[in-house]
CSV table of C-alpha atoms in Angstrom, one decimal:
chain,number,residue,atom,x,y,z
A,259,UNK,CA,0.2,-0.2,-0.1
A,260,UNK,CA,1.0,4.0,-0.9
A,261,UNK,CA,0.0,6.7,0.1
A,262,UNK,CA,0.4,10.6,-0.2
A,263,UNK,CA,-1.2,13.4,1.0
A,264,UNK,CA,-1.4,17.2,1.3
A,265,UNK,CA,-3.6,19.8,2.3
A,266,UNK,CA,-4.0,23.7,1.7
A,267,UNK,CA,-4.7,26.4,4.7
A,268,UNK,CA,-7.8,25.7,6.8
A,269,UNK,CA,-11.3,26.4,5.0
A,270,UNK,CA,-13.9,28.1,7.7
A,271,UNK,CA,-16.4,25.5,8.9
A,272,UNK,CA,-19.4,26.4,6.8
A,273,UNK,CA,-17.6,26.7,3.4
A,274,UNK,CA,-19.5,25.1,1.0
A,275,UNK,CA,-17.0,22.1,0.1
A,276,UNK,CA,-17.2,18.6,-2.2
A,277,UNK,CA,-15.5,15.4,-1.4
A,278,UNK,CA,-14.5,13.7,-4.7
A,279,UNK,CA,-13.9,10.3,-4.8
A,280,UNK,CA,-12.8,8.4,-7.6
A,281,UNK,CA,-12.0,4.5,-7.0
A,282,UNK,CA,-10.8,1.8,-10.0
A,283,UNK,CA,-8.1,-0.3,-11.5
A,284,UNK,CA,-4.6,2.3,-11.2
A,285,UNK,CA,-2.7,3.7,-13.7
A,286,UNK,CA,-0.3,6.5,-14.8
A,287,UNK,CA,-2.5,10.3,-15.7
A,288,UNK,CA,-5.4,9.2,-13.4
A,289,UNK,CA,-4.5,12.0,-10.8
A,290,UNK,CA,-3.8,14.6,-13.0
A,291,UNK,CA,-6.5,13.7,-15.3
A,292,UNK,CA,-9.5,14.6,-12.8
A,293,UNK,CA,-7.2,17.6,-11.3
A,294,UNK,CA,-7.6,18.7,-15.4
A,295,UNK,CA,-10.7,18.2,-15.1
A,296,UNK,CA,-11.8,20.1,-11.7
A,297,UNK,CA,-9.7,23.1,-12.9
A,298,UNK,CA,-12.0,24.4,-15.7
A,299,UNK,CA,-14.5,24.6,-12.6
A,300,UNK,CA,-12.6,27.3,-10.5
A,301,UNK,CA,-12.0,25.3,-7.6
A,302,UNK,CA,-9.4,24.8,-4.7
A,303,UNK,CA,-8.2,21.9,-3.6
A,304,UNK,CA,-8.1,21.8,0.2
A,305,UNK,CA,-6.9,17.9,0.6
A,306,UNK,CA,-5.8,15.0,-1.6
A,307,UNK,CA,-5.2,11.7,-0.6
A,308,UNK,CA,-4.4,9.0,-2.7
A,309,UNK,CA,-4.1,5.0,-1.9
A,310,UNK,CA,-3.0,2.2,-4.1
A,311,UNK,CA,-3.3,-1.1,-2.8
A,312,UNK,CA,-2.5,-4.6,-5.4
A,313,UNK,CA,-3.3,-2.2,-7.9
A,314,UNK,CA,-6.8,-0.8,-7.4
A,315,UNK,CA,-6.5,3.0,-6.8
A,316,UNK,CA,-9.0,5.0,-4.0
A,317,UNK,CA,-8.0,8.8,-4.6
A,318,UNK,CA,-10.1,10.9,-2.9
A,319,UNK,CA,-9.9,15.3,-3.3
A,320,UNK,CA,-11.8,17.7,-1.0
A,321,UNK,CA,-12.4,20.6,-2.8
A,322,UNK,CA,-14.7,24.1,-2.7
A,323,UNK,CA,-17.3,24.5,-4.1
A,324,UNK,CA,-17.7,25.7,-7.9
A,325,UNK,CA,-19.3,28.9,-8.8
A,326,UNK,CA,-23.0,28.9,-8.6
A,327,UNK,CA,-25.1,27.3,-11.2
A,328,UNK,CA,-22.4,25.1,-12.0
A,329,UNK,CA,-21.9,22.3,-9.3
A,330,UNK,CA,-24.4,20.0,-11.7
A,331,UNK,CA,-22.0,20.5,-14.9
A,332,UNK,CA,-19.3,19.6,-12.5
A,333,UNK,CA,-20.8,16.5,-11.1
A,334,UNK,CA,-21.5,15.1,-15.0
A,335,UNK,CA,-18.0,16.2,-16.2
A,336,UNK,CA,-16.3,14.3,-13.2
A,337,UNK,CA,-18.6,11.3,-13.8
A,338,UNK,CA,-18.3,11.4,-17.9
A,339,UNK,CA,-14.4,11.3,-17.2
A,340,UNK,CA,-14.1,8.6,-14.9
A,341,UNK,CA,-16.1,6.5,-16.8
A,342,UNK,CA,-13.9,7.1,-20.0
A,343,UNK,CA,-11.5,5.7,-18.0
A,344,UNK,CA,-12.9,2.4,-17.0
A,345,UNK,CA,-12.9,4.5,-13.0
A,346,UNK,CA,-15.9,5.0,-10.8
A,347,UNK,CA,-16.4,8.7,-9.1
A,348,UNK,CA,-18.8,9.5,-6.0
A,349,UNK,CA,-19.3,12.6,-4.7
A,350,UNK,CA,-20.7,14.0,-1.6
A,351,UNK,CA,-21.6,17.2,-0.8
A,352,UNK,CA,-20.4,19.1,2.5
A,353,UNK,CA,-19.2,21.6,4.8
A,354,UNK,CA,-15.2,22.6,5.5
A,355,UNK,CA,-12.3,20.9,6.2
A,356,UNK,CA,-11.4,17.9,8.2
A,357,UNK,CA,-12.4,17.8,11.5
A,358,UNK,CA,-9.1,18.8,14.2
A,359,UNK,CA,-7.2,16.0,15.0
A,360,UNK,CA,-6.8,15.2,19.0
A,361,UNK,CA,-4.1,16.0,20.5
A,362,UNK,CA,-1.5,14.0,21.3
A,363,UNK,CA,0.0,12.1,18.3
A,364,UNK,CA,1.9,8.8,18.4
A,365,UNK,CA,3.0,6.6,15.7
A,366,UNK,CA,2.0,2.8,15.9
A,367,UNK,CA,4.5,0.3,14.0
A,368,UNK,CA,3.3,-3.3,14.3
A,369,UNK,CA,5.1,-6.3,13.2
A,370,UNK,CA,3.8,-9.6,12.2
A,371,UNK,CA,4.9,-12.9,10.9
A,372,UNK,CA,2.0,-12.8,9.4
A,373,UNK,CA,-0.1,-10.5,10.4
A,374,UNK,CA,-3.0,-11.6,10.8
A,375,UNK,CA,-6.5,-9.9,10.4
A,376,UNK,CA,-7.3,-11.5,14.5
A,377,UNK,CA,-4.1,-9.2,15.2
A,378,UNK,CA,-5.1,-6.4,13.1
A,379,UNK,CA,-8.5,-5.8,15.3
A,380,UNK,CA,-7.3,-6.3,18.2
A,381,UNK,CA,-4.6,-3.5,18.0
A,382,UNK,CA,-7.5,-1.2,16.3
A,383,UNK,CA,-9.6,-1.6,18.6
A,384,UNK,CA,-7.8,-1.2,21.8
A,385,UNK,CA,-6.7,2.0,20.2
A,386,UNK,CA,-9.9,3.0,20.1
A,387,UNK,CA,-10.7,2.1,23.8
A,388,UNK,CA,-7.6,4.1,25.0
A,389,UNK,CA,-9.6,7.4,23.1
A,390,UNK,CA,-7.4,7.2,20.3
A,391,UNK,CA,-8.2,7.9,16.9
A,392,UNK,CA,-6.3,5.9,13.4
A,393,UNK,CA,-6.0,9.1,11.2
A,394,UNK,CA,-3.8,7.0,8.7
A,395,UNK,CA,-2.3,3.3,8.0
A,396,UNK,CA,0.3,2.7,5.4
A,397,UNK,CA,2.2,-0.5,5.4
A,398,UNK,CA,6.2,0.0,5.6
A,399,UNK,CA,6.8,-3.7,4.9
A,400,UNK,CA,5.8,-7.0,3.4
A,401,UNK,CA,9.1,-8.8,3.8
A,402,UNK,CA,10.5,-10.7,5.8
A,403,UNK,CA,7.8,-9.1,8.2
A,404,UNK,CA,4.4,-7.3,8.0
A,405,UNK,CA,5.0,-4.4,9.1
A,406,UNK,CA,2.2,-1.7,9.3
A,407,UNK,CA,2.5,1.6,10.7
A,408,UNK,CA,-0.6,3.3,12.4
A,409,UNK,CA,-1.2,7.5,12.5
A,410,UNK,CA,-3.0,8.1,16.3
A,411,UNK,CA,-4.5,11.1,17.6
A,412,UNK,CA,-6.8,11.7,20.1
A,413,UNK,CA,-4.1,9.8,23.2
A,414,UNK,CA,-0.7,10.6,24.6
A,415,UNK,CA,2.2,8.3,23.8
A,416,UNK,CA,2.8,6.8,27.0
A,417,UNK,CA,-0.7,5.2,28.1
A,418,UNK,CA,-0.9,4.0,24.4
A,419,UNK,CA,2.4,2.5,24.7
A,420,UNK,CA,0.9,0.6,27.8
A,421,UNK,CA,-2.3,-0.5,26.0
A,422,UNK,CA,-0.7,-2.0,23.0
A,423,UNK,CA,2.5,-3.5,24.3
A,424,UNK,CA,0.3,-6.2,27.0
A,425,UNK,CA,-2.2,-6.8,24.1
A,426,UNK,CA,1.5,-7.6,21.7
A,427,UNK,CA,2.5,-10.2,23.4
A,428,UNK,CA,-0.8,-12.0,23.3
A,429,UNK,CA,-1.4,-11.8,19.7
A,430,UNK,CA,2.0,-12.6,19.0
A,431,UNK,CA,3.3,-9.6,17.5
A,432,UNK,CA,5.7,-7.0,18.1
A,433,UNK,CA,4.5,-3.2,18.5
A,434,UNK,CA,6.3,0.1,19.0
A,435,UNK,CA,4.7,3.1,20.3
A,436,UNK,CA,6.8,6.4,19.4
A,437,UNK,CA,5.7,10.2,19.7
A,438,UNK,CA,5.0,11.8,16.2
A,439,UNK,CA,7.2,14.7,15.2
A,440,UNK,CA,9.6,16.1,13.1
A,441,UNK,CA,12.0,13.9,15.5
A,442,UNK,CA,11.2,10.9,13.7
A,443,UNK,CA,13.3,11.7,10.6
A,444,UNK,CA,16.3,13.6,12.0
A,445,UNK,CA,19.4,12.5,12.8
A,446,UNK,CA,20.0,10.4,15.0
A,447,UNK,CA,22.4,7.7,17.3
A,448,UNK,CA,21.9,4.3,16.9
A,449,UNK,CA,23.9,2.1,20.2
A,450,UNK,CA,24.2,-1.7,19.9
A,451,UNK,CA,24.8,-4.2,22.3
A,452,UNK,CA,27.0,-6.8,20.5
A,453,UNK,CA,26.7,-10.8,22.1
A,454,UNK,CA,22.5,-11.9,21.1
A,455,UNK,CA,22.2,-8.6,19.5
A,456,UNK,CA,24.7,-7.8,17.1
A,457,UNK,CA,26.3,-11.2,16.7
A,458,UNK,CA,24.6,-14.0,16.7
A,459,UNK,CA,27.1,-15.7,19.4
A,460,UNK,CA,28.5,-14.7,22.9
A,461,UNK,CA,32.0,-14.0,22.4
A,462,UNK,CA,33.2,-15.3,26.6
A,463,UNK,CA,31.7,-19.0,24.9
A,464,UNK,CA,33.7,-18.9,22.0
A,465,UNK,CA,37.2,-18.3,23.6
A,466,UNK,CA,36.2,-20.8,26.4
A,467,UNK,CA,35.3,-23.5,23.6
A,468,UNK,CA,39.2,-22.9,22.3
A,469,UNK,CA,40.2,-23.1,26.0
A,470,UNK,CA,38.1,-26.1,26.6
A,471,UNK,CA,36.3,-24.7,29.8
A,472,UNK,CA,33.4,-24.0,28.0
A,473,UNK,CA,31.2,-26.1,31.0
A,474,UNK,CA,32.9,-24.2,33.4
A,475,UNK,CA,32.0,-20.8,32.0
A,476,UNK,CA,28.2,-21.8,31.2
A,477,UNK,CA,27.9,-23.1,35.0
A,478,UNK,CA,29.5,-18.9,35.8
A,479,UNK,CA,27.2,-17.4,33.6
A,480,UNK,CA,24.4,-19.6,34.9
A,481,UNK,CA,25.0,-18.4,38.4
A,482,UNK,CA,25.2,-14.7,37.4
A,483,UNK,CA,21.5,-15.2,36.3
A,484,UNK,CA,20.4,-16.7,39.3
A,485,UNK,CA,21.2,-13.7,41.1
A,486,UNK,CA,24.2,-15.4,42.8
A,487,UNK,CA,27.0,-13.0,41.0
A,488,UNK,CA,26.8,-9.7,39.6
A,489,UNK,CA,27.9,-8.6,35.8
A,490,UNK,CA,31.5,-7.7,37.4
A,491,UNK,CA,32.2,-11.2,39.6
A,492,UNK,CA,30.7,-13.4,37.0
A,493,UNK,CA,33.1,-11.5,34.0
A,494,UNK,CA,36.5,-11.6,36.6
A,495,UNK,CA,35.3,-15.4,37.5
A,496,UNK,CA,34.8,-16.7,33.5
A,497,UNK,CA,37.6,-14.8,32.1
A,498,UNK,CA,40.0,-16.0,35.3
A,499,UNK,CA,39.4,-19.3,33.6
A,500,UNK,CA,40.6,-18.0,29.6
A,501,UNK,CA,44.4,-18.2,32.0
A,502,UNK,CA,47.1,-19.2,29.6
A,503,UNK,CA,45.1,-19.3,26.4
A,504,UNK,CA,47.3,-18.7,23.3
A,505,UNK,CA,46.7,-15.0,21.7
A,506,UNK,CA,46.6,-16.5,18.6
A,507,UNK,CA,43.3,-17.4,19.2
A,508,UNK,CA,42.1,-14.0,19.3
A,509,UNK,CA,42.0,-14.2,15.4
A,510,UNK,CA,40.4,-17.6,14.9
A,511,UNK,CA,37.3,-16.3,17.6
A,512,UNK,CA,36.9,-13.2,14.8
A,513,UNK,CA,36.9,-15.5,12.3
A,514,UNK,CA,34.0,-17.7,14.0
A,515,UNK,CA,32.0,-14.6,14.8
A,516,UNK,CA,28.2,-14.9,12.5
A,517,UNK,CA,27.1,-11.4,12.4
A,518,UNK,CA,22.4,-11.5,13.2
A,519,UNK,CA,20.7,-11.9,9.9
A,520,UNK,CA,19.7,-7.9,8.8
A,521,UNK,CA,22.9,-6.4,10.6
A,522,UNK,CA,25.0,-5.3,7.6
A,523,UNK,CA,21.4,-4.0,5.8
A,524,UNK,CA,20.9,-1.8,9.4
A,525,UNK,CA,24.0,-0.6,9.8
A,526,UNK,CA,24.0,0.3,6.2
A,527,UNK,CA,21.5,1.8,5.6
A,528,UNK,CA,21.1,3.7,9.1
A,529,UNK,CA,25.1,5.7,7.3
A,530,UNK,CA,23.2,6.3,4.3
A,531,UNK,CA,20.6,8.2,5.8
A,532,UNK,CA,23.2,9.8,8.5
A,533,UNK,CA,22.4,8.4,11.3
A,534,UNK,CA,25.9,7.7,13.8
A,535,UNK,CA,25.8,4.1,14.8
A,536,UNK,CA,28.0,2.4,17.7
A,537,UNK,CA,28.1,-0.6,19.9
A,538,UNK,CA,28.9,-1.1,23.6
A,539,UNK,CA,29.9,-4.6,24.7
A,540,UNK,CA,30.3,-6.6,28.1
A,541,UNK,CA,32.6,-8.8,26.0
A,542,UNK,CA,35.8,-7.5,24.9
A,543,UNK,CA,37.6,-4.8,22.3
A,544,UNK,CA,39.8,-7.6,20.6
A,545,UNK,CA,36.3,-8.1,18.7
A,546,UNK,CA,34.9,-4.7,19.3
A,547,UNK,CA,37.2,-3.4,17.2
A,548,UNK,CA,37.3,-5.5,14.5
A,549,UNK,CA,33.4,-5.6,14.1
A,550,UNK,CA,34.0,-1.8,14.2
A,551,UNK,CA,36.3,-1.8,11.6
A,552,UNK,CA,34.6,-3.9,9.3
A,553,UNK,CA,31.0,-2.7,9.4
A,554,UNK,CA,32.5,0.9,9.6
A,555,UNK,CA,30.7,1.5,13.0
A,556,UNK,CA,31.4,5.8,14.6
A,557,UNK,CA,32.0,3.8,18.1
A,558,UNK,CA,33.0,0.8,20.0
A,559,UNK,CA,33.5,0.3,23.5
A,560,UNK,CA,34.0,-3.2,25.3
A,561,UNK,CA,36.2,-4.1,28.4
A,562,UNK,CA,39.5,-5.6,27.2
A,563,UNK,CA,41.5,-8.8,27.8
A,564,UNK,CA,44.8,-8.5,29.3
A,565,UNK,CA,47.3,-9.8,26.8
A,566,UNK,CA,51.4,-10.2,28.3
A,567,UNK,CA,54.1,-12.6,26.5
A,568,UNK,CA,51.4,-13.5,23.7
A,569,UNK,CA,48.9,-14.9,26.1
A,570,UNK,CA,45.7,-14.4,28.3
A,571,UNK,CA,46.5,-13.2,31.5
A,572,UNK,CA,42.7,-14.1,32.8
A,573,UNK,CA,42.0,-10.8,33.5
A,574,UNK,CA,40.8,-7.6,31.7
A,575,UNK,CA,41.6,-4.2,32.0
A,576,UNK,CA,40.5,-0.6,32.1
A,577,UNK,CA,36.9,0.6,33.2
A,578,UNK,CA,34.4,-2.5,32.9
A,579,UNK,CA,31.5,-2.1,30.9
A,580,UNK,CA,28.6,-3.6,33.2
A,581,UNK,CA,24.5,-2.3,33.2
A,582,UNK,CA,25.4,0.7,34.6
A,583,UNK,CA,28.5,1.1,32.1
A,584,UNK,CA,26.4,1.1,28.8
A,585,UNK,CA,23.8,3.5,29.8
A,586,UNK,CA,26.9,5.7,30.8
A,587,UNK,CA,28.7,5.0,27.7
A,588,UNK,CA,25.3,5.7,25.4
A,589,UNK,CA,25.1,9.9,26.8
A,590,UNK,CA,29.2,9.5,26.2
A,591,UNK,CA,28.8,8.7,22.6
A,592,UNK,CA,25.8,11.0,22.1
A,593,UNK,CA,27.8,14.0,23.6
A,594,UNK,CA,30.4,13.0,20.9
A,595,UNK,CA,27.8,12.7,18.1
A,596,UNK,CA,26.2,16.0,19.4
A,597,UNK,CA,22.8,14.3,19.2
A,598,UNK,CA,20.7,14.8,22.1
A,599,UNK,CA,19.3,11.9,24.4
A,600,UNK,CA,16.2,11.9,23.1
A,601,UNK,CA,17.7,11.4,19.6
A,602,UNK,CA,19.2,7.9,20.5
A,603,UNK,CA,18.4,4.4,20.2
A,604,UNK,CA,19.5,1.7,21.5
A,605,UNK,CA,19.2,-2.2,20.8
A,606,UNK,CA,20.0,-4.8,23.1
A,607,UNK,CA,18.7,-8.3,24.8
A,608,UNK,CA,19.9,-8.8,28.3
A,609,UNK,CA,19.1,-7.2,31.9
A,610,UNK,CA,22.3,-5.3,31.4
A,611,UNK,CA,21.1,-3.4,28.9
A,612,UNK,CA,18.1,-2.5,30.8
A,613,UNK,CA,19.8,0.9,32.1
A,614,UNK,CA,21.0,1.6,28.3
A,615,UNK,CA,17.3,1.2,27.1
A,616,UNK,CA,15.8,2.8,29.1
A,617,UNK,CA,17.9,6.4,28.8
A,618,UNK,CA,17.7,6.2,24.8
A,619,UNK,CA,15.2,8.2,23.3
A,620,UNK,CA,14.3,4.5,22.0
A,621,UNK,CA,15.3,1.5,23.5
A,622,UNK,CA,14.3,-1.8,21.5
A,623,UNK,CA,14.6,-5.0,22.9
A,624,UNK,CA,15.6,-7.8,20.3
A,625,UNK,CA,15.0,-11.2,21.0
A,626,UNK,CA,15.2,-10.3,24.8
A,627,UNK,CA,13.8,-12.0,27.7
A,628,UNK,CA,10.0,-11.0,28.9
A,629,UNK,CA,12.0,-8.6,31.4
A,630,UNK,CA,13.7,-6.8,29.2
A,631,UNK,CA,10.7,-6.7,26.5
A,632,UNK,CA,8.3,-5.2,29.3
A,633,UNK,CA,10.8,-2.6,30.0
A,634,UNK,CA,11.7,-1.5,27.1
A,635,UNK,CA,10.1,1.4,24.7
A,636,UNK,CA,10.1,-1.3,21.5
A,637,UNK,CA,10.0,-5.2,21.4
A,638,UNK,CA,11.0,-7.3,17.9
A,639,UNK,CA,10.9,-10.6,18.5
A,640,UNK,CA,11.7,-12.1,14.7
A,641,UNK,CA,15.6,-12.9,14.2
A,642,UNK,CA,15.9,-10.0,12.0
A,643,UNK,CA,18.1,-7.0,12.8
A,644,UNK,CA,17.2,-5.0,10.1
A,645,UNK,CA,13.5,-5.3,10.9
A,646,UNK,CA,14.3,-2.0,13.7
A,647,UNK,CA,14.7,0.2,10.7
A,648,UNK,CA,10.8,0.1,10.4
A,649,UNK,CA,10.3,1.4,14.1
A,650,UNK,CA,12.1,4.4,12.8
A,651,UNK,CA,9.6,4.8,9.7
A,652,UNK,CA,12.1,3.8,7.4
A,653,UNK,CA,10.2,1.5,4.4
A,654,UNK,CA,11.4,-1.7,2.8
A,655,UNK,CA,11.0,0.1,-0.7
A,656,UNK,CA,13.6,2.7,0.6
A,657,UNK,CA,16.3,0.3,1.5
A,658,UNK,CA,15.8,-1.7,-1.3
A,659,UNK,CA,15.9,1.8,-3.7
A,660,UNK,CA,19.3,2.6,-1.7
A,661,UNK,CA,20.8,-1.0,-2.4
A,662,UNK,CA,19.9,-0.7,-6.4
A,663,UNK,CA,21.4,2.9,-6.6
A,664,UNK,CA,25.0,1.8,-4.5
A,665,UNK,CA,25.2,-0.9,-6.9
A,666,UNK,CA,24.6,1.3,-9.9
């Protein structure tokens, strides 16, 4: 579905207007032909909206009433023209412009694979129950997921988000709710977690596999997840198991790292749009520095494995990147990029990402555990990282068009 809309200055509520609707098979020249026909009657354009779905067009034009005595002729001429184009026409008399939109404007992005009629009905009903009105609906993507955006007015963003997120989990879809406004297309900073977000792996486990201590590392990780160890304690305990490992394993681990599907597309598209992109990780600079170079990232920060005489010492050096550290780094990157914190996007999957997700203007839980999904502004539960683009209002067509331009 594609749509376009424009409107002129306000028209008083008591001024007679005509709503001209044209519908039928889409073809070039319909829009030009309609307005060429209307031009003969000296009408002014108040509003236009056009939608094309599976080759069928609906074109609506709200225009001022023609001079006295000409309305009947206008109606006959428009119907005759529509018939010549094998289209249908409907003309409705009324007064004034569209009713004003309610205060509180949000954009609701719904992701489904598939997006069922049941889920769509439930989302639309919930918007109505919160006091919102759906002003427009626009499809952002048809694959790898169906992504649809609702423009909603009449309700504030936060209560709308709270209501819809609860329904999303039950319906098996993802819903993101953000405030509408010019900031949607403003330059932004996007900061991602690395392990199980930008990449499919846990880097400490890749190192542990070469050290033959995967099981022991897994035990420490499990203890941390049970709350028996905090992140810093678990990091030191796991890294200690790598003591004595030859430093040549770093290159092997780098080659084993698997990017999450859609990661390259996400970063490439964001960079084309002028976004700055960074990563923060509880993992290691030996991997994140390589990712920064390979992917053209603007920022990268992580813990650093200490290497002495060509071997890992089982220690890390420098400031530990933990849950609070990730949020601090987000703020630091934003300051260096000259981007307000409200214009930042953070993406992560684990509890140690929560401070960063909450600090960002938009926090996205990516294939995360329930506690993270519930706390984040938005959640994506599909295994494609580029679906985050749809939450920013970027369409699949725009991504593909940019790819074609690069090839050319």
